Coordinates of C-alpha atoms in Angstrom, one line a residue:
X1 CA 68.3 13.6 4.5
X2 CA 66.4 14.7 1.6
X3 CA 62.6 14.9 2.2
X4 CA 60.3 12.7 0.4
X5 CA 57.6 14.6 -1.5
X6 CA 53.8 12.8 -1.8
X7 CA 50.8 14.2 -3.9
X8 CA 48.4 12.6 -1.1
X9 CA 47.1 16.1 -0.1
X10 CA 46.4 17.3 -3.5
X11 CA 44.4 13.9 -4.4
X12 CA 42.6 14.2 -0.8
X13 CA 41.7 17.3 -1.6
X14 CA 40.6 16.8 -4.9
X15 CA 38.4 13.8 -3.5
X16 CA 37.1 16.5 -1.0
X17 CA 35.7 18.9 -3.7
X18 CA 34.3 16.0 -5.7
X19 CA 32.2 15.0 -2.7
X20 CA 31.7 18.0 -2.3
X21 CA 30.1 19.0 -5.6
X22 CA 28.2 15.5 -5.8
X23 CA 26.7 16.4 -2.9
X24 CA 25.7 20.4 -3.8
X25 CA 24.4 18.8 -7.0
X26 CA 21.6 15.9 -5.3
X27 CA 20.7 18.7 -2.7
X28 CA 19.7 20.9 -5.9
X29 CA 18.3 18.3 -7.7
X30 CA 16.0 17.1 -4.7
X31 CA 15.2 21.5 -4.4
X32 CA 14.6 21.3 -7.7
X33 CA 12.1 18.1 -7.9
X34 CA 10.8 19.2 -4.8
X35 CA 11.2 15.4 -3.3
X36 CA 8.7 15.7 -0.6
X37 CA 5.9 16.7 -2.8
X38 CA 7.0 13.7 -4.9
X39 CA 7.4 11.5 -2.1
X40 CA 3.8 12.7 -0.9
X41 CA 2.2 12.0 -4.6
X42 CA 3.5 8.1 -4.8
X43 CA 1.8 7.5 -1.4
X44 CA -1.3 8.5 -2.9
X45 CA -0.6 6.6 -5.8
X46 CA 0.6 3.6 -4.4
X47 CA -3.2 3.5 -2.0
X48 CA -4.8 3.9 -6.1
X49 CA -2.7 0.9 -7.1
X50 CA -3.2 -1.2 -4.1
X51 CA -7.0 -0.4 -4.3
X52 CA -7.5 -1.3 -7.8
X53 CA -5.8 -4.6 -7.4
X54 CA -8.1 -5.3 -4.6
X55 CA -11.6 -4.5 -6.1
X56 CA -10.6 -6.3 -9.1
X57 CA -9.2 -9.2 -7.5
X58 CA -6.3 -9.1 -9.1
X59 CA -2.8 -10.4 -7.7
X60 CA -0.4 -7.6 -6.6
X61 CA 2.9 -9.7 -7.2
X62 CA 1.5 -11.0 -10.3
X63 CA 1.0 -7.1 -11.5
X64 CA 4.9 -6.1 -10.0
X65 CA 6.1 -4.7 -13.3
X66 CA 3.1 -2.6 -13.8
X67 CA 3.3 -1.3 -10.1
X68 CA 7.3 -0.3 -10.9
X69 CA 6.0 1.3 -14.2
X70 CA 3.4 3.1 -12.0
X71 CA 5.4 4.6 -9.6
X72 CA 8.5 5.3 -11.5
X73 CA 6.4 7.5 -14.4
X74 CA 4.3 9.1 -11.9
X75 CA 7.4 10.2 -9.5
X76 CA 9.4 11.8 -13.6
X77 CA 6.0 13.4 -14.5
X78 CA 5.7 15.0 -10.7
X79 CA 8.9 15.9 -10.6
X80 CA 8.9 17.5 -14.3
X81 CA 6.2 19.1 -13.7
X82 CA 7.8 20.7 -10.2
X83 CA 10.8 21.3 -12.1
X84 CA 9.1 23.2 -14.8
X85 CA 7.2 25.4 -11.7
X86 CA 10.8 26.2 -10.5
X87 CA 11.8 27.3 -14.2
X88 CA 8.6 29.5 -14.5
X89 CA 8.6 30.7 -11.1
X90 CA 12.6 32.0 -11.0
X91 CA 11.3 35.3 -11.3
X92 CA 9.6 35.5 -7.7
X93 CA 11.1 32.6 -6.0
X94 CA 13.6 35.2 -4.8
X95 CA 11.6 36.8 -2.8
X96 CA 9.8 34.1 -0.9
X97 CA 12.3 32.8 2.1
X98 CA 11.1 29.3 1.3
X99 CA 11.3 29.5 -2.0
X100 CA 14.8 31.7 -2.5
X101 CA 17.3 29.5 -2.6
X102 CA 16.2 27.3 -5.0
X103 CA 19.2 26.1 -7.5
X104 CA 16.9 27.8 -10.3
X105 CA 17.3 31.0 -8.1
X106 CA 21.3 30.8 -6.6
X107 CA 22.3 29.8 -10.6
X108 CA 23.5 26.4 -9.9
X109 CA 21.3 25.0 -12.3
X110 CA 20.8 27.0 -15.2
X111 CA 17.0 28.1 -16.4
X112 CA 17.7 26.4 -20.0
X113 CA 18.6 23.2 -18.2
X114 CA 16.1 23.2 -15.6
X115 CA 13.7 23.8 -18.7
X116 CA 15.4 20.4 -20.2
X117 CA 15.4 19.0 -17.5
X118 CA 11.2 19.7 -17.0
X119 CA 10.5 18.5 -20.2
X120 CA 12.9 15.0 -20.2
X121 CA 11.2 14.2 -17.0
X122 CA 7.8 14.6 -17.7
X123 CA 8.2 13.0 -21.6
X124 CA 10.1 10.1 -19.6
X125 CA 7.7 9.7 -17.2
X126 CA 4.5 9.6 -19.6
X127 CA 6.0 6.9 -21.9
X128 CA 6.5 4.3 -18.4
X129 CA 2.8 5.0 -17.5
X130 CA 2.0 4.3 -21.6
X131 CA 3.0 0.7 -21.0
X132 CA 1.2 0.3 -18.3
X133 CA -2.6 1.5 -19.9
X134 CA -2.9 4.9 -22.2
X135 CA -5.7 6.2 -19.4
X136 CA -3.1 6.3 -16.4
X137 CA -0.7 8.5 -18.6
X138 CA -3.7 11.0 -20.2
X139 CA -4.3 11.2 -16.8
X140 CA -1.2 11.9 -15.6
X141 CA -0.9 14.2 -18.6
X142 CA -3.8 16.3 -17.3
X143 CA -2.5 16.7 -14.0
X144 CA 0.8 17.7 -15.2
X145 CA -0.8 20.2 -17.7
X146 CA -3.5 21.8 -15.3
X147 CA -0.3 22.2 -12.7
X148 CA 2.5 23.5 -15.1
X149 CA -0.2 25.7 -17.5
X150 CA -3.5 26.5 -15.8
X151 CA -1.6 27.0 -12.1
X152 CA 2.1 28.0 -12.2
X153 CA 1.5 29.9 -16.1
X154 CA -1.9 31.4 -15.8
X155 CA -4.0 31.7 -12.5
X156 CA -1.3 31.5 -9.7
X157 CA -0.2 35.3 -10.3
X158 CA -3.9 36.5 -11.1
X159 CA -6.4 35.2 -8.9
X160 CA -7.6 33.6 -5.7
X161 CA -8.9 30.5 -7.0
X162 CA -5.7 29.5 -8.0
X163 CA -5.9 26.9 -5.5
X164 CA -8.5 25.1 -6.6
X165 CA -7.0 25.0 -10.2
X166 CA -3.7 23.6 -8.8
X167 CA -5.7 21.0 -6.7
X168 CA -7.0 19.1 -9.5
X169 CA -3.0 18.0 -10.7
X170 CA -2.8 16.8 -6.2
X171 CA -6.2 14.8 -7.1
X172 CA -4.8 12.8 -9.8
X173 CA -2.1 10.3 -8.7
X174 CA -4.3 8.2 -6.8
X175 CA -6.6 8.0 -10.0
X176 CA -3.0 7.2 -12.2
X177 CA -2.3 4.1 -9.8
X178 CA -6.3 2.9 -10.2
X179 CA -6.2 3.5 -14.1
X180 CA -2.4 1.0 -14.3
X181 CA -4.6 -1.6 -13.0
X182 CA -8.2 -1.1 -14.3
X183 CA -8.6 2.0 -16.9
X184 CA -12.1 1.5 -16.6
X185 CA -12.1 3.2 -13.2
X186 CA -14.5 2.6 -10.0
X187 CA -16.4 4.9 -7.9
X188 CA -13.8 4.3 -5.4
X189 CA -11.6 6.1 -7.5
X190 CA -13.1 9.2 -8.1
X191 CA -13.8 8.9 -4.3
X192 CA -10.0 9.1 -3.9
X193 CA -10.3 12.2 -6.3
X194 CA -12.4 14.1 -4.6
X195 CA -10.6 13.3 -0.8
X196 CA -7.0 14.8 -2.3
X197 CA -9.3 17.6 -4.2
X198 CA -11.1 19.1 -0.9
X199 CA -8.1 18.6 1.3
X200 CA -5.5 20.0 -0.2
X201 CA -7.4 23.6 -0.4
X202 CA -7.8 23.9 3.8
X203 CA -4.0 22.9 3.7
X204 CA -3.0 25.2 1.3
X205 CA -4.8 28.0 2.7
X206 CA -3.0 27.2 6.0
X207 CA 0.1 27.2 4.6
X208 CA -0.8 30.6 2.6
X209 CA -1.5 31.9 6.1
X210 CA 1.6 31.5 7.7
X211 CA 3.1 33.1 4.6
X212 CA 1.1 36.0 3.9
X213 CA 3.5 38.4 4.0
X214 CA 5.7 37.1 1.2
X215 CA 2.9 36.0 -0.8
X216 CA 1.8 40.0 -0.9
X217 CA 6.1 40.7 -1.1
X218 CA 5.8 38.1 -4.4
X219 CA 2.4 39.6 -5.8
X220 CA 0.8 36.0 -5.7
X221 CA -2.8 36.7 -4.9
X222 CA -3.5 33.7 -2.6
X223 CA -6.6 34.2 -0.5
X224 CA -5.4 35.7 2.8
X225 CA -3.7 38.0 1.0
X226 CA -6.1 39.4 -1.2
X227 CA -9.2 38.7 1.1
X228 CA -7.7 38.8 4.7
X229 CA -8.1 36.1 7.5
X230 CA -11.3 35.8 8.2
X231 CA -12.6 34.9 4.9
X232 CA -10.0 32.3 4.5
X233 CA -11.1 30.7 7.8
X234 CA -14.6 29.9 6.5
X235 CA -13.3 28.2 3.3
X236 CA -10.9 26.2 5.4
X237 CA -14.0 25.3 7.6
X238 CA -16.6 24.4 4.5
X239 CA -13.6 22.6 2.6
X240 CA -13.4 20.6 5.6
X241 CA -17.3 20.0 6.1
X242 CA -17.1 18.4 2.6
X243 CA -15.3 15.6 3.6
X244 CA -17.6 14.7 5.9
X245 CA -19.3 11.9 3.9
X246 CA -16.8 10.6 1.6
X247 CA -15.9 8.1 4.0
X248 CA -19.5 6.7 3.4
X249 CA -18.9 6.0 -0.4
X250 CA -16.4 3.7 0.5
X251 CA -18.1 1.4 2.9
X252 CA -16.7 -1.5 1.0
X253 CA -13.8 -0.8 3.3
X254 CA -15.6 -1.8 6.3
X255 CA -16.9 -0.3 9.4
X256 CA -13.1 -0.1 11.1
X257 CA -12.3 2.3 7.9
X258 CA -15.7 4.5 8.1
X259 CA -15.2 5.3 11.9
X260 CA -11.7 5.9 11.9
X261 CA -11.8 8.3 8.7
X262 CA -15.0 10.4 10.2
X263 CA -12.9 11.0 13.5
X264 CA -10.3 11.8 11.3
X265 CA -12.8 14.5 9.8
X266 CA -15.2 15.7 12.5
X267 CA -11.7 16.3 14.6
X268 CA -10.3 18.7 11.5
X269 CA -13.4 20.2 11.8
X270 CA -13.9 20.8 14.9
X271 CA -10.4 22.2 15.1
X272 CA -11.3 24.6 12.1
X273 CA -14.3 26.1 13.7
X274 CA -12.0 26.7 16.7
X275 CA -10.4 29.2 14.4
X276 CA -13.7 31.5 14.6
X277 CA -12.8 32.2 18.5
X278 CA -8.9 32.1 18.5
X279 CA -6.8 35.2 19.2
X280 CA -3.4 33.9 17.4
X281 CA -4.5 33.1 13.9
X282 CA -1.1 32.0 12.3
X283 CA -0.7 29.3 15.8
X284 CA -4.2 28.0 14.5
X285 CA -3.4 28.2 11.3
X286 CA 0.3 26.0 11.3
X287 CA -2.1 23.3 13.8
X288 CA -4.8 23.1 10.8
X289 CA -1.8 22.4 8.4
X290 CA 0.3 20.0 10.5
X291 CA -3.4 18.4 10.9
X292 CA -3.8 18.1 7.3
X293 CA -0.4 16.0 6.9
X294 CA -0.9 13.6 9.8
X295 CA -4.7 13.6 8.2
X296 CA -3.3 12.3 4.9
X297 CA -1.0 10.1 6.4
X298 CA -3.5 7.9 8.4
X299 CA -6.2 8.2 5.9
X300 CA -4.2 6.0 2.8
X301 CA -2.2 4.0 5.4
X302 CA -5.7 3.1 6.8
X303 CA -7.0 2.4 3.2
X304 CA -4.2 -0.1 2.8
X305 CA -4.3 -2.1 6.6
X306 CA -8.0 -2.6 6.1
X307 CA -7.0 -4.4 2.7
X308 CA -4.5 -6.6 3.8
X309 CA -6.4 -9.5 2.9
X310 CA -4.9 -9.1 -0.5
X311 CA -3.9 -12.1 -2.7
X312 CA -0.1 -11.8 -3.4
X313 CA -0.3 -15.2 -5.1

């Protein structure tokens, strides 16, 4: 008996590479957009939307459009502007082992895409925030432009404040979800500025820390590099101490909020100034940054339980 041929196998297999390549390609894009620093940015924006709607008195449902505007423009013009730091940095990623296999840096997305890519983002991204109010996308704008152009183009390969330079585009989300809601701006907000300002440098630094080494391998002149260990330890410390009384500017969140965020602070301190008598710099230095996240974390979920009073009618 004659057997029967079947094209099943050549169809599963061709099912099998699509999959395949669908799933190469959101793995790159995610490396590409750097999702988690995304993900990280729309918390804070989300706690600047939330907030404005509650010192305005404003009705969050009755705002819902606005909020989707919000966070959809702010996640294209973060992710353009990580995208466009890939494109720039494609160069020096390569040497980094965090940074190597970036799709800019294997070649599965191509630097003239990644460029398009950067700049459809970021252009789609500032129109959403323009009809929500022209102050949350100039802001936006800045952020973008201080971390594409003043950071990744001109002071990450030259100096040690670099930084502070790329903290100012962290600051602004928080101050992008305030301005969709009331472009007029409170003294809350610039509160919220100046919390992701001073902590991002301490968590930076740690990070910087644990990779030292490849930041000298890459010629990127982040602090520990250039200065050493010990110097970098007393920044983390002072950046620290200045957090101590924002939590006071914002009594209008009640007492629950104050107490709560100055444990939060006196313990990061307290942990930093341990650093001045530890023998193992880099253990210190990974517990000061996985500080810094669970920091973060409680902080704006805090911000937003001591609110829940909210009007959604």
């Amino acid at each position: 008996m004659d057997k029967v041929e079947t094209t099943s196998s050549p169809i599963i297999d061709k099912q099998a590479v699509t999959k395949k390549k669908t799933a190469t390609f959101i793995a790159d894009l995610k490396a590409l957009t750097k999702v988690g620093i995304v993900n990280s940015n729309l918390i804070t924006t989300f706690a600047g939307f939330w907030l404005a709607v509650y010192f305005t008195n404003a009705s969050f449902i009755a705002n819902w459009d606005i909020f989707l505007l919000t966070m959809a423009g702010t996640a294209l013009v973060v992710s353009g502007g990580c995208i466009m730091n890939n494109w720039y940095d494609a160069d020096i990623d390569p040497v980094m082992s965090r940074t190597k296999k970036r799709p800019t840096v294997t070649g599965s997305i191509s630097l003239n895409r990644a460029l398009a890519m950067g700049v459809f983002s970021t252009s789609l991204g500032l129109v959403l925030l323009m009809l929500t109010t022209l102050e949350a996308a100039l802001i936006a704008f800045a952020g973008w432009f201080t971390y594409v152009v003043l950071y990744t183009m001109w002071s990450k390969r030259k100096y040690t404040l670099n930084t502070a330079i790329g903290s100012f585009s962290g600051a602004v989300p928080p101050v992008i979800g305030w301005a969709a809601v009331d472009p007029g701006l409170h003294i809350t907000a610039f509160i919220l500025f100046l919390i992701m300002f001073i902590w991002q440098t301490p968590h930076f630094l740690a990070l910087a820390m644990k990779k030292t080494e490849e930041y000298k391998a890459a010629s990127i002149p982040m602090l520990p590099a250039v200065h050493g260990f010990e110097i970098t330890k007393r920044q983390i410390v002072v950046y620290i101490a200045c957090l101590l009384p924002l939590p006071f500017f914002m009594a209008s969140l009640g007492t629950t909020f104050i107490i709560i965020a100055t444990l939060l602070n006196v313990g990061w301190l307290a942990l930093g100034m341990s650093g001045f008598f530890t023998k193992n710099d880099l253990k210190w230095a990974n517990r000061i940054f996985i500080y810094s996240l669970n920091y973060l974390t409680i902080l704006f979920l805090m911000m937003v339980l001591v609110t829940l009073e909210l009007p959604f009618s």
